[in-house]
mmCIF file of N, CA and C in Angstrom:
data_model
loop_
_atom_site.group_PDB
_atom_site.id
_atom_site.type_symbol
_atom_site.label_atom_id
_atom_site.label_comp_id
_atom_site.label_asym_id
_atom_site.label_seq_id
_atom_site.Cartn_x
_atom_site.Cartn_y
_atom_site.Cartn_z
ATOM 1 N N PRO A 299 0.711 -1.210 -0.174
ATOM 2 C CA PRO A 299 -0.105 0.017 0.122
ATOM 3 C C PRO A 299 0.846 1.540 0.059
ATOM 4 N N ALA A 300 0.377 2.303 -0.356
ATOM 5 C CA ALA A 300 0.736 3.522 -0.450
ATOM 6 C C ALA A 300 1.384 4.115 1.457
ATOM 7 N N LYS A 301 2.345 4.507 0.998
ATOM 8 C CA LYS A 301 3.014 5.255 2.579
ATOM 9 C C LYS A 301 1.754 5.888 3.203
ATOM 10 N N ASP A 302 1.107 6.932 2.163
ATOM 11 C CA ASP A 302 0.277 7.583 2.896
ATOM 12 C C ASP A 302 -1.240 7.424 3.168
ATOM 13 N N THR A 303 -1.440 5.776 3.474
ATOM 14 C CA THR A 303 -2.534 5.119 3.465
ATOM 15 C C THR A 303 -3.465 5.734 4.719
ATOM 16 N N ARG A 304 -4.690 6.125 4.600
ATOM 17 C CA ARG A 304 -5.350 6.021 5.867
ATOM 18 C C ARG A 304 -6.254 5.300 5.957
ATOM 19 N N ARG A 305 -6.985 5.307 4.742
ATOM 20 C CA ARG A 305 -7.924 3.880 4.662
ATOM 21 C C ARG A 305 -7.935 2.114 4.933
ATOM 22 N N TRP A 306 -8.143 1.851 5.637
ATOM 23 C CA TRP A 306 -7.499 0.525 5.746
ATOM 24 C C TRP A 306 -8.450 -0.784 5.467
ATOM 25 N N VAL A 307 -8.436 -1.033 3.915
ATOM 26 C CA VAL A 307 -9.438 -1.611 3.626
ATOM 27 C C VAL A 307 -8.521 -3.462 3.820
ATOM 28 N N VAL A 308 -9.626 -4.544 3.930
ATOM 29 C CA VAL A 308 -9.105 -5.476 4.077
ATOM 30 C C VAL A 308 -7.799 -5.976 3.747
ATOM 31 N N SER A 309 -7.393 -5.537 1.979
ATOM 32 C CA SER A 309 -6.608 -5.847 0.976
ATOM 33 C C SER A 309 -5.537 -5.328 1.579
ATOM 34 N N ARG A 310 -5.507 -3.984 1.978
ATOM 35 C CA ARG A 310 -4.492 -3.591 2.332
ATOM 36 C C ARG A 310 -3.892 -4.188 3.802
ATOM 37 N N LYS A 311 -4.399 -4.403 4.569
ATOM 38 C CA LYS A 311 -4.449 -4.936 5.929
ATOM 39 C C LYS A 311 -3.454 -6.021 5.690
ATOM 40 N N LEU A 312 -4.029 -6.803 4.577
ATOM 41 C CA LEU A 312 -3.882 -8.248 4.600
ATOM 42 C C LEU A 312 -2.109 -8.392 3.464
ATOM 43 N N THR A 313 -2.160 -7.017 2.937
ATOM 44 C CA THR A 313 -0.756 -6.889 2.389
ATOM 45 C C THR A 313 0.074 -6.747 3.319
ATOM 46 N N VAL A 314 -0.172 -5.842 4.146
ATOM 47 C CA VAL A 314 0.782 -5.403 5.088
ATOM 48 C C VAL A 314 1.400 -6.919 6.670
ATOM 49 N N VAL A 315 0.204 -7.478 6.948
ATOM 50 C CA VAL A 315 0.394 -8.451 7.522
ATOM 51 C C VAL A 315 1.468 -9.498 6.709
ATOM 52 N N ARG A 316 0.903 -9.783 5.591
ATOM 53 C CA ARG A 316 1.611 -10.763 4.704
ATOM 54 C C ARG A 316 3.007 -10.417 4.470
ATOM 55 N N ALA A 317 3.676 -9.457 4.447
ATOM 56 C CA ALA A 317 5.052 -8.818 4.308
ATOM 57 C C ALA A 317 5.524 -8.842 5.632
ATOM 58 N N VAL A 318 5.173 -8.957 6.627
ATOM 59 C CA VAL A 318 5.791 -9.015 7.616
ATOM 60 C C VAL A 318 6.320 -10.222 7.885
ATOM 61 N N VAL A 319 4.846 -11.499 7.751
ATOM 62 C CA VAL A 319 4.895 -12.421 8.342
ATOM 63 C C VAL A 319 6.590 -13.437 7.687
ATOM 64 N N TYR A 320 6.291 -12.918 6.272
ATOM 65 C CA TYR A 320 6.959 -13.468 4.898
ATOM 66 C C TYR A 320 8.660 -12.666 5.082
ATOM 67 N N GLY A 321 8.736 -11.942 6.033
ATOM 68 C CA GLY A 321 9.803 -11.524 6.200
ATOM 69 C C GLY A 321 10.134 -10.464 5.123
ATOM 70 N N LEU A 322 9.270 -9.932 4.267
ATOM 71 C CA LEU A 322 9.713 -8.812 3.164
ATOM 72 C C LEU A 322 9.832 -7.363 3.564
ATOM 73 N N ILE A 323 8.825 -7.256 4.794
ATOM 74 C CA ILE A 323 9.595 -5.835 5.659
ATOM 75 C C ILE A 323 9.684 -6.342 6.962
ATOM 76 N N SER A 324 10.558 -5.640 7.754
ATOM 77 C CA SER A 324 10.526 -5.588 9.074
ATOM 78 C C SER A 324 9.079 -5.145 9.948
ATOM 79 N N LEU A 325 8.806 -5.625 11.327
ATOM 80 C CA LEU A 325 7.797 -5.140 11.679
ATOM 81 C C LEU A 325 8.061 -3.576 11.994
ATOM 82 N N ASP A 326 9.056 -3.410 12.374
ATOM 83 C CA ASP A 326 9.308 -2.185 12.800
ATOM 84 C C ASP A 326 9.305 -0.871 11.289
ATOM 85 N N ASP A 327 10.022 -1.355 10.303
ATOM 86 C CA ASP A 327 9.821 -0.567 9.163
ATOM 87 C C ASP A 327 8.221 -0.354 9.009
ATOM 88 N N ALA A 328 7.285 -1.569 9.211
ATOM 89 C CA ALA A 328 6.023 -1.573 8.929
ATOM 90 C C ALA A 328 4.968 -0.723 9.616
ATOM 91 N N LEU A 329 5.471 -0.740 10.586
ATOM 92 C CA LEU A 329 4.589 0.200 11.726
ATOM 93 C C LEU A 329 5.415 1.656 11.446
ATOM 94 N N GLU A 330 6.187 2.062 11.195
ATOM 95 C CA GLU A 330 7.071 3.348 10.772
ATOM 96 C C GLU A 330 6.579 4.201 9.522
ATOM 97 N N THR A 331 6.519 3.413 8.711
ATOM 98 C CA THR A 331 6.332 3.387 7.133
ATOM 99 C C THR A 331 4.680 3.610 6.913
ATOM 100 N N TYR A 332 3.960 2.741 7.588
ATOM 101 C CA TYR A 332 2.236 3.229 7.759
ATOM 102 C C TYR A 332 1.661 3.613 8.755
ATOM 103 N N ALA A 333 2.538 4.147 9.635
ATOM 104 C CA ALA A 333 2.082 4.996 11.027
ATOM 105 C C ALA A 333 1.115 3.988 11.596
ATOM 106 N N ILE A 334 0.966 2.827 11.969
ATOM 107 C CA ILE A 334 0.183 1.810 12.481
ATOM 108 C C ILE A 334 0.812 1.622 13.813
ATOM 109 N N SER A 335 0.065 1.437 14.989
ATOM 110 C CA SER A 335 0.330 0.655 15.851
ATOM 111 C C SER A 335 0.852 -0.584 15.962
ATOM 112 N N GLU A 336 1.996 -0.928 16.834
ATOM 113 C CA GLU A 336 1.910 -2.220 17.178
ATOM 114 C C GLU A 336 0.777 -3.119 17.954
ATOM 115 N N GLU A 337 -0.016 -2.249 18.499
ATOM 116 C CA GLU A 337 -1.248 -3.052 19.246
ATOM 117 C C GLU A 337 -2.254 -3.431 17.763
ATOM 118 N N LYS A 338 -2.448 -1.824 16.850
ATOM 119 C CA LYS A 338 -3.171 -2.384 15.942
ATOM 120 C C LYS A 338 -2.658 -3.119 14.789
ATOM 121 N N PHE A 339 -1.393 -3.422 14.314
ATOM 122 C CA PHE A 339 -0.779 -4.349 13.730
ATOM 123 C C PHE A 339 -0.936 -5.961 14.406
ATOM 124 N N PHE A 340 -0.767 -5.803 15.678
ATOM 125 C CA PHE A 340 -1.077 -7.638 16.014
ATOM 126 C C PHE A 340 -2.759 -8.229 16.338
ATOM 127 N N SER A 341 -3.660 -6.564 16.367
ATOM 128 C CA SER A 341 -5.060 -6.997 16.314
ATOM 129 C C SER A 341 -5.335 -7.810 15.011
ATOM 130 N N TRP A 342 -4.881 -7.040 13.813
ATOM 131 C CA TRP A 342 -4.800 -7.691 12.146
ATOM 132 C C TRP A 342 -4.448 -9.190 12.104
ATOM 133 N N VAL A 343 -3.354 -9.407 12.729
ATOM 134 C CA VAL A 343 -2.608 -10.578 13.002
ATOM 135 C C VAL A 343 -3.838 -11.624 13.631
ATOM 136 N N ASP A 344 -3.918 -11.255 14.600
ATOM 137 C CA ASP A 344 -5.046 -11.994 15.493
ATOM 138 C C ASP A 344 -6.225 -12.183 14.575
ATOM 139 N N LEU A 345 -6.966 -11.444 14.314
ATOM 140 C CA LEU A 345 -8.229 -11.687 13.687
ATOM 141 C C LEU A 345 -7.827 -12.178 12.052
ATOM 142 N N ALA A 346 -7.043 -12.436 11.358
ATOM 143 C CA ALA A 346 -6.851 -13.132 10.269
ATOM 144 C C ALA A 346 -6.218 -14.402 10.377
ATOM 145 N N ALA A 347 -6.013 -14.686 11.880
ATOM 146 C CA ALA A 347 -5.147 -16.480 12.114
ATOM 147 C C ALA A 347 -6.680 -16.488 12.364
ATOM 148 N N GLN A 348 -7.644 -15.886 13.378
ATOM 149 C CA GLN A 348 -8.560 -16.594 13.678
ATOM 150 C C GLN A 348 -9.799 -16.387 12.671
ATOM 151 N N HIS A 349 -9.499 -15.881 11.988
ATOM 152 C CA HIS A 349 -11.107 -15.904 11.222
ATOM 153 C C HIS A 349 -10.959 -15.496 9.624
ATOM 154 N N GLY A 350 -9.941 -15.591 9.042
ATOM 155 C CA GLY A 350 -9.261 -14.844 7.660
ATOM 156 C C GLY A 350 -9.431 -13.971 7.216
ATOM 157 N N GLN A 351 -9.498 -13.856 5.776
ATOM 158 C CA GLN A 351 -9.704 -12.229 5.710
ATOM 159 C C GLN A 351 -11.227 -11.847 5.857
ATOM 160 N N LYS A 352 -11.976 -12.172 6.434
ATOM 161 C CA LYS A 352 -13.343 -11.229 6.902
ATOM 162 C C LYS A 352 -13.393 -10.987 8.224
ATOM 163 N N GLY A 353 -12.038 -11.713 8.535
ATOM 164 C CA GLY A 353 -12.244 -11.022 10.360
ATOM 165 C C GLY A 353 -11.764 -9.492 10.002
ATOM 166 N N LEU A 354 -10.708 -9.271 9.030
ATOM 167 C CA LEU A 354 -10.304 -8.116 9.042
ATOM 168 C C LEU A 354 -11.048 -6.586 8.411
ATOM 169 N N ARG A 355 -12.507 -7.138 8.145
ATOM 170 C CA ARG A 355 -13.373 -6.430 7.840
ATOM 171 C C ARG A 355 -13.762 -5.687 9.271
ATOM 172 N N ALA A 356 -13.427 -4.246 8.999
ATOM 173 C CA ALA A 356 -13.830 -3.138 10.435
ATOM 174 C C ALA A 356 -15.104 -4.025 11.094
ATOM 175 N N THR A 357 -16.568 -4.173 10.266
ATOM 176 C CA THR A 357 -17.785 -4.431 10.740
ATOM 177 C C THR A 357 -18.101 -6.012 11.520
ATOM 178 N N TYR A 358 -16.813 -6.383 10.928
ATOM 179 C CA TYR A 358 -16.466 -8.147 11.315
ATOM 180 C C TYR A 358 -16.314 -7.651 12.619
ATOM 181 N N SER A 359 -14.989 -7.280 13.116
ATOM 182 C CA SER A 359 -14.573 -7.049 14.191
ATOM 183 C C SER A 359 -15.057 -6.081 15.304
ATOM 184 N N GLN A 360 -15.892 -5.476 14.770
ATOM 185 C CA GLN A 360 -16.664 -4.139 15.923
ATOM 186 C C GLN A 360 -17.673 -5.208 16.235
ATOM 187 N N PHE A 361 -18.270 -6.090 15.514
ATOM 188 C CA PHE A 361 -19.408 -6.661 16.171
ATOM 189 C C PHE A 361 -19.369 -8.340 16.433
ATOM 190 N N ASN A 362 -18.294 -8.494 16.614
ATOM 191 C CA ASN A 362 -17.857 -10.287 16.744
ATOM 192 C C ASN A 362 -16.898 -10.001 17.682
ATOM 193 N N ARG A 363 -16.443 -9.325 18.741
ATOM 194 C CA ARG A 363 -15.545 -9.031 20.024
ATOM 195 C C ARG A 363 -16.127 -10.057 20.519
ATOM 196 N N GLN A 364 -14.909 -10.666 21.932
ATOM 197 C CA GLN A 364 -15.216 -10.896 22.343
ATOM 198 C C GLN A 364 -15.177 -10.498 23.659
ATOM 199 N N PRO A 365 -16.425 -10.840 24.663
ATOM 200 C CA PRO A 365 -16.468 -9.758 25.772
ATOM 201 C C PRO A 365 -15.390 -9.836 27.013
#
């Protein structure tokens, strides 16, 4: 995704997660380049691992959180 990305659609989230997981970019570089927090990044990783692509949809994570 572009460095100035502000709208994080599923495909962009997945691209960044995969890039870090497969070692194409370091976690630190991803966080700095895309101005995302470590907490947000790892929430994407967890949601993708637990629910696949659909877990990265904003509406999915908003309405399906564990109490």
